[in-house]
Coordinates of C-alpha atoms in Angstrom, one line a residue:
X107 CA 0.1 0.1 -0.1
X108 CA 1.5 3.3 -1.1
X109 CA 1.4 6.1 1.5
X110 CA 2.1 9.8 0.8
X111 CA 3.9 12.2 3.2
X112 CA 3.2 15.7 2.1
X113 CA 5.2 18.4 3.9
X114 CA 5.3 22.3 4.0
X115 CA 9.1 23.4 4.4
X116 CA 9.4 26.5 6.3
X117 CA 8.9 26.1 10.1
X118 CA 7.6 22.5 9.4
X119 CA 10.7 21.0 8.4
X120 CA 13.0 23.8 9.5
X121 CA 13.5 26.1 12.5
X122 CA 13.9 29.2 10.3
X123 CA 12.6 30.5 6.8
X124 CA 14.9 28.9 4.2
X125 CA 15.8 32.3 2.7
X126 CA 17.4 33.5 5.9
X127 CA 21.0 32.1 5.3
X128 CA 20.9 34.0 2.0
X129 CA 19.6 37.3 3.7
X130 CA 22.3 37.0 6.4
X131 CA 24.9 36.7 3.7
X132 CA 23.8 39.9 2.1
X133 CA 23.1 41.9 5.3
X134 CA 25.8 44.5 4.6
X135 CA 24.5 45.1 1.1
X136 CA 21.0 45.3 2.2
X137 CA 22.0 47.8 5.0
X138 CA 23.5 50.0 2.4
X139 CA 20.3 50.0 0.3
X140 CA 18.0 50.2 3.5
X141 CA 19.5 51.7 6.6
X142 CA 16.7 50.3 8.7
X143 CA 17.6 46.5 7.7
X144 CA 19.1 44.7 10.9
X145 CA 18.0 41.1 10.7
X146 CA 16.8 38.4 8.2
X147 CA 13.1 38.8 8.8
X148 CA 13.4 42.6 7.9
X149 CA 13.6 41.5 4.2
X150 CA 9.8 40.8 4.4
X151 CA 9.0 44.4 5.1
X152 CA 10.0 45.0 1.3
X153 CA 7.3 42.5 0.2
X154 CA 4.4 43.5 2.5
X155 CA 1.8 44.5 -0.1
X156 CA 2.6 41.6 -2.6
X157 CA 1.2 38.2 -3.1
X158 CA 3.0 35.8 -0.6
X159 CA 4.0 33.4 -3.5
X160 CA 5.6 36.0 -5.8
X161 CA 6.4 39.1 -4.1
X162 CA 9.7 38.1 -2.2
X163 CA 10.8 36.3 -5.4
X164 CA 10.3 39.5 -7.5
X165 CA 12.2 41.4 -4.9
X166 CA 15.1 39.0 -5.1
X167 CA 15.4 39.3 -9.0
X168 CA 15.4 43.2 -8.6
X169 CA 18.1 42.9 -5.9
X170 CA 20.2 40.8 -8.3
X171 CA 19.8 43.2 -11.1
X172 CA 20.7 46.3 -8.9
X173 CA 23.7 44.7 -7.3
X174 CA 22.5 44.0 -3.7
X175 CA 22.4 40.4 -4.3
X176 CA 25.4 40.5 -6.7
X177 CA 26.0 37.4 -8.7
X178 CA 23.4 35.3 -7.0
X179 CA 22.8 32.0 -8.8
X180 CA 20.6 29.0 -8.4
X181 CA 23.8 27.0 -8.1
X182 CA 25.0 29.1 -5.2
X183 CA 21.6 28.9 -3.4
X184 CA 21.9 25.1 -3.7
X185 CA 25.6 24.6 -2.9
X186 CA 26.1 27.5 -0.4
X187 CA 22.9 28.6 1.4
X188 CA 20.7 25.5 1.3
X189 CA 23.1 23.6 3.5
X190 CA 23.0 26.4 5.9
X191 CA 19.4 26.2 6.6
X192 CA 18.6 25.1 10.2
X193 CA 16.5 22.1 9.8
X194 CA 14.3 20.8 12.8
X195 CA 15.5 18.3 15.3
X196 CA 15.7 14.7 14.1
X197 CA 16.2 15.6 10.5
X198 CA 17.2 13.9 8.1
X199 CA 17.1 10.8 10.2
X200 CA 13.3 10.9 10.2
X201 CA 13.0 9.7 6.7
X202 CA 15.0 6.4 6.9
X203 CA 13.3 5.7 10.2
X204 CA 9.9 6.3 8.5
X205 CA 11.0 4.2 5.7
X206 CA 12.0 1.2 8.1
X207 CA 8.5 1.4 9.8
X208 CA 6.7 1.5 6.7
X209 CA 8.7 -1.4 5.3
X210 CA 7.8 -3.4 8.5
X211 CA 4.1 -2.7 7.8
X212 CA 4.2 -3.4 4.1
X213 CA 3.8 0.3 3.1
X214 CA 5.5 1.9 0.2
X215 CA 6.3 5.5 1.4
X216 CA 6.7 8.6 -0.6
X217 CA 7.8 12.0 0.6
X218 CA 6.8 15.3 -1.2
X219 CA 7.6 18.8 -0.3
X220 CA 5.2 21.6 -1.5
X221 CA 6.6 24.9 -0.4
X222 CA 6.5 28.7 -1.4
X223 CA 10.0 28.7 -1.1
X224 CA 12.9 28.2 -3.6
X225 CA 13.7 24.9 -5.3
X226 CA 17.5 25.1 -5.2
X227 CA 17.6 26.0 -1.4
X228 CA 15.4 22.9 -0.6
X229 CA 17.6 20.8 -2.8
X230 CA 20.7 22.0 -1.0
X231 CA 19.6 20.6 2.3
X232 CA 20.5 17.1 3.7
X233 CA 16.9 16.1 3.3
X234 CA 16.7 16.4 -0.4
X235 CA 18.1 12.9 -1.1
X236 CA 15.2 11.5 0.7
X237 CA 12.5 13.4 -1.1
X238 CA 10.3 11.9 -3.9
X239 CA 9.5 15.4 -5.1
X240 CA 9.9 19.1 -4.5
X241 CA 7.2 21.5 -5.7
X242 CA 8.4 25.0 -4.9
X243 CA 9.4 28.4 -6.6
X244 CA 12.1 28.5 -9.3
X245 CA 14.2 31.0 -11.0
X246 CA 15.8 31.2 -14.6
X247 CA 19.2 32.4 -14.7
X248 CA 22.7 32.2 -16.0
X249 CA 26.3 32.0 -14.6
X250 CA 25.9 35.7 -13.8
X251 CA 22.7 35.5 -11.8
X252 CA 19.1 34.7 -11.5
X253 CA 17.2 36.8 -14.2
X254 CA 13.3 35.9 -13.8
X255 CA 10.8 33.9 -12.0
X256 CA 9.9 30.5 -13.7
X257 CA 7.5 29.0 -11.2
X258 CA 5.7 30.1 -8.1
X259 CA 3.7 28.1 -5.4
X260 CA 1.0 30.0 -3.7
X261 CA 0.3 29.0 -0.3
X262 CA -3.4 28.7 -0.9
X263 CA -2.9 26.5 -4.1
X264 CA -1.1 23.6 -2.3
X265 CA -4.3 21.5 -2.5
X266 CA -4.0 21.5 -6.3
X267 CA -0.3 20.2 -6.1
X268 CA -1.6 17.4 -3.6
X269 CA -4.4 16.5 -6.2
X270 CA -1.9 16.3 -9.1
X271 CA 0.4 14.0 -7.2
X272 CA -2.3 11.8 -5.6
X273 CA -4.2 11.3 -9.0
X274 CA -1.0 10.7 -11.0
X275 CA -2.8 10.9 -14.4
X276 CA -4.5 14.3 -14.8
X277 CA -6.2 13.6 -18.0
X278 CA -8.1 10.4 -17.2
X279 CA -11.2 9.9 -15.1
X280 CA -10.0 7.5 -12.4
X281 CA -11.7 5.7 -9.5
X282 CA -10.2 6.6 -6.1
X283 CA -8.8 3.0 -5.8
X284 CA -6.8 3.7 -9.1
X285 CA -5.2 6.9 -7.7
X286 CA -1.4 6.9 -7.4
X287 CA -2.0 7.8 -3.7
X288 CA -5.4 7.3 -2.2
X289 CA -6.4 10.3 -0.1
X290 CA -7.0 7.8 2.8
X291 CA -3.3 7.1 2.7
X292 CA -2.0 10.6 2.8
X293 CA -0.3 12.5 5.7
X294 CA 0.1 16.3 5.5
X295 CA 2.4 18.1 7.6
X296 CA 2.3 21.9 8.0
X297 CA 2.8 24.6 10.7
X298 CA -0.4 26.9 10.5
X299 CA -2.9 29.0 8.9
X300 CA -1.5 28.9 5.4
X301 CA -1.6 25.2 5.5
X302 CA -5.2 25.0 6.5
X303 CA -6.7 24.5 3.1
X304 CA -4.6 21.3 2.5
X305 CA -5.2 20.1 6.1
X306 CA -8.9 20.3 5.6
X307 CA -8.9 18.8 2.1
X308 CA -7.0 15.7 3.3
X309 CA -8.8 15.3 6.6
X310 CA -12.2 15.5 5.1
X311 CA -11.1 12.6 2.8
X312 CA -10.0 10.2 5.4
X313 CA -6.2 11.3 5.4
X314 CA -4.1 12.6 8.3
X315 CA -3.5 16.4 8.8
X316 CA -0.5 17.0 11.3
X317 CA 0.2 20.5 12.5
X318 CA 3.6 21.1 14.1
X319 CA 4.7 24.0 16.3
X320 CA 8.0 25.1 18.0
X321 CA 8.6 22.7 20.9
X322 CA 8.0 24.2 24.4
X323 CA 6.3 27.4 23.0
X324 CA 2.8 27.9 24.6
X325 CA 1.9 31.0 22.6
X326 CA 2.7 29.1 19.2
X327 CA 0.6 26.1 20.5
X328 CA -2.3 28.3 21.3
X329 CA -2.1 30.2 18.0
X330 CA -2.4 27.0 16.3
X331 CA -5.4 25.8 18.1
X332 CA -7.1 29.1 17.6
X333 CA -6.2 29.2 13.6
X334 CA -7.0 25.6 12.9
X335 CA -10.5 25.5 14.6
X336 CA -10.0 24.6 18.3
X337 CA -10.4 21.0 19.7
X338 CA -13.9 20.4 18.4
X339 CA -14.5 17.2 16.5
X340 CA -16.3 19.0 13.8
X341 CA -14.3 22.1 13.5
X342 CA -10.8 21.2 13.7
X343 CA -8.7 21.2 10.6
X344 CA -6.2 18.9 11.9
X345 CA -6.0 15.4 13.1
X346 CA -2.9 15.9 15.2
X347 CA -1.3 19.0 16.8
X348 CA 2.3 18.2 18.1
X349 CA 5.8 19.7 18.7
X350 CA 8.0 20.0 15.8
X351 CA 10.6 17.4 16.8
X352 CA 11.4 14.6 14.5
X353 CA 13.8 12.7 16.7
X354 CA 13.6 9.0 17.5
X355 CA 10.9 8.4 20.1
X356 CA 9.4 11.9 19.9
X357 CA 5.8 12.5 20.3
X358 CA 5.6 13.3 16.6
X359 CA 7.2 10.1 15.5
X360 CA 4.9 8.0 17.9
X361 CA 1.6 9.5 16.7
X362 CA 2.7 9.4 13.1
X363 CA 3.6 5.7 13.5
X364 CA 0.1 5.1 15.4
X365 CA -1.5 6.8 12.4
X366 CA 0.2 4.6 9.9
X367 CA -0.8 1.5 11.8
X368 CA -4.4 2.6 11.9
X369 CA -4.3 3.0 8.1
X370 CA -3.3 -0.6 7.7
X371 CA -6.0 -1.7 10.0
X372 CA -8.6 0.5 8.4
X373 CA -8.0 -1.1 5.1
X374 CA -8.9 -4.4 6.5
X375 CA -12.0 -3.3 8.2
X376 CA -13.6 -0.3 6.7
X377 CA -14.3 0.7 3.0
X378 CA -16.5 3.6 3.7
X379 CA -15.9 6.7 1.9
X380 CA -14.9 9.1 4.6
X381 CA -16.1 12.2 2.7
X382 CA -19.6 10.7 3.4
X383 CA -18.9 10.4 7.1
X384 CA -17.5 13.9 7.2
X385 CA -20.6 15.3 5.5
X386 CA -22.9 13.2 7.8
X387 CA -21.2 14.6 10.9
X388 CA -21.8 18.1 9.7
X389 CA -25.4 17.5 8.8
X390 CA -24.7 17.8 5.1
X391 CA -26.4 14.6 3.9
X392 CA -29.7 15.5 2.5
X393 CA -30.8 11.8 1.5
X394 CA -32.3 10.4 4.8
X395 CA -31.4 6.8 3.8
X396 CA -27.9 7.5 2.9
X397 CA -27.5 9.4 5.9
X398 CA -28.9 6.5 8.2
X399 CA -26.6 4.0 6.4
X400 CA -23.5 6.3 7.1
X401 CA -24.6 7.2 10.7
X402 CA -24.9 3.5 11.5
X403 CA -21.6 2.5 10.0
X404 CA -19.9 5.5 12.0
X405 CA -21.5 4.2 15.2
X406 CA -19.9 0.9 14.8
X407 CA -16.6 1.9 13.1
X408 CA -13.8 2.6 15.6
X409 CA -11.6 3.4 12.6
X410 CA -13.8 6.3 11.5
X411 CA -14.3 7.5 14.9
X412 CA -10.5 7.8 15.5
X413 CA -10.3 10.2 12.5
X414 CA -12.7 12.5 13.9
X415 CA -11.1 12.8 17.3
X416 CA -8.2 15.3 17.1
X417 CA -5.1 15.1 19.4
X418 CA -3.8 18.3 20.4
X419 CA -0.4 17.6 22.4
X420 CA 1.6 20.4 23.8
X421 CA 4.5 18.4 25.2

């Protein structure tokens, strides 16, 4: 059984925004241009009134052209700045451990990153060899520097990327059982509000939505609870909220392995379309007989019940 792990990157797999090593490198040039510039996060002030996916990338192209980011190339981003990104604890070891766990449960894992960041930065990290695919922003360029944007990923279009990967064949009508990755076998990892659409999309279809936050950061935890619908069964956008710690034996590893085990067992005992269960619980099934059938199934199916009970874990 193929399972798909789908990850946001910034503050999901990393402890900082992936662009920060690059911004740190060019701090002096940025200070010359903008006297108020002091720290990497100040760069976002230059992009405040732009779309999240394209604004900072356009600004970077401008800074290459005007000499602030003199000579910045795709190759430099991958070889020099990508390796400097601070990854979250337990990475990249998480990936082979998940592989071993999946192997022992007869699962075939794939790991996909979907990010509003920059492709060569992600490919320059130590997790890149473990990834099945990376979907992120890209620049065109030459040996003298980047020259234009060739691809962007808008944070609110990540669902479309997941659909494309899961279906596998965009041009043929397929039964869900024939998808490359069944939505029931998908796990989505993100860090907050901009990941909410993909959390909801996967959770409504029987997959697992996992939101991570900085370990020990109570305000970050409470903010995630607030933004993702609280702890109510019907309102929560997530299945799991857990600290961003990918080390062996961490809470995140334990709950992820539990979810994978439940996937295996659910395939043996439950063939109900979870989208019907989700609609039934929200009172959105208009046909009384269908509602009765789905409701009866839900009352007897512990696997569907597990999916509707979010686990919000602070420590």
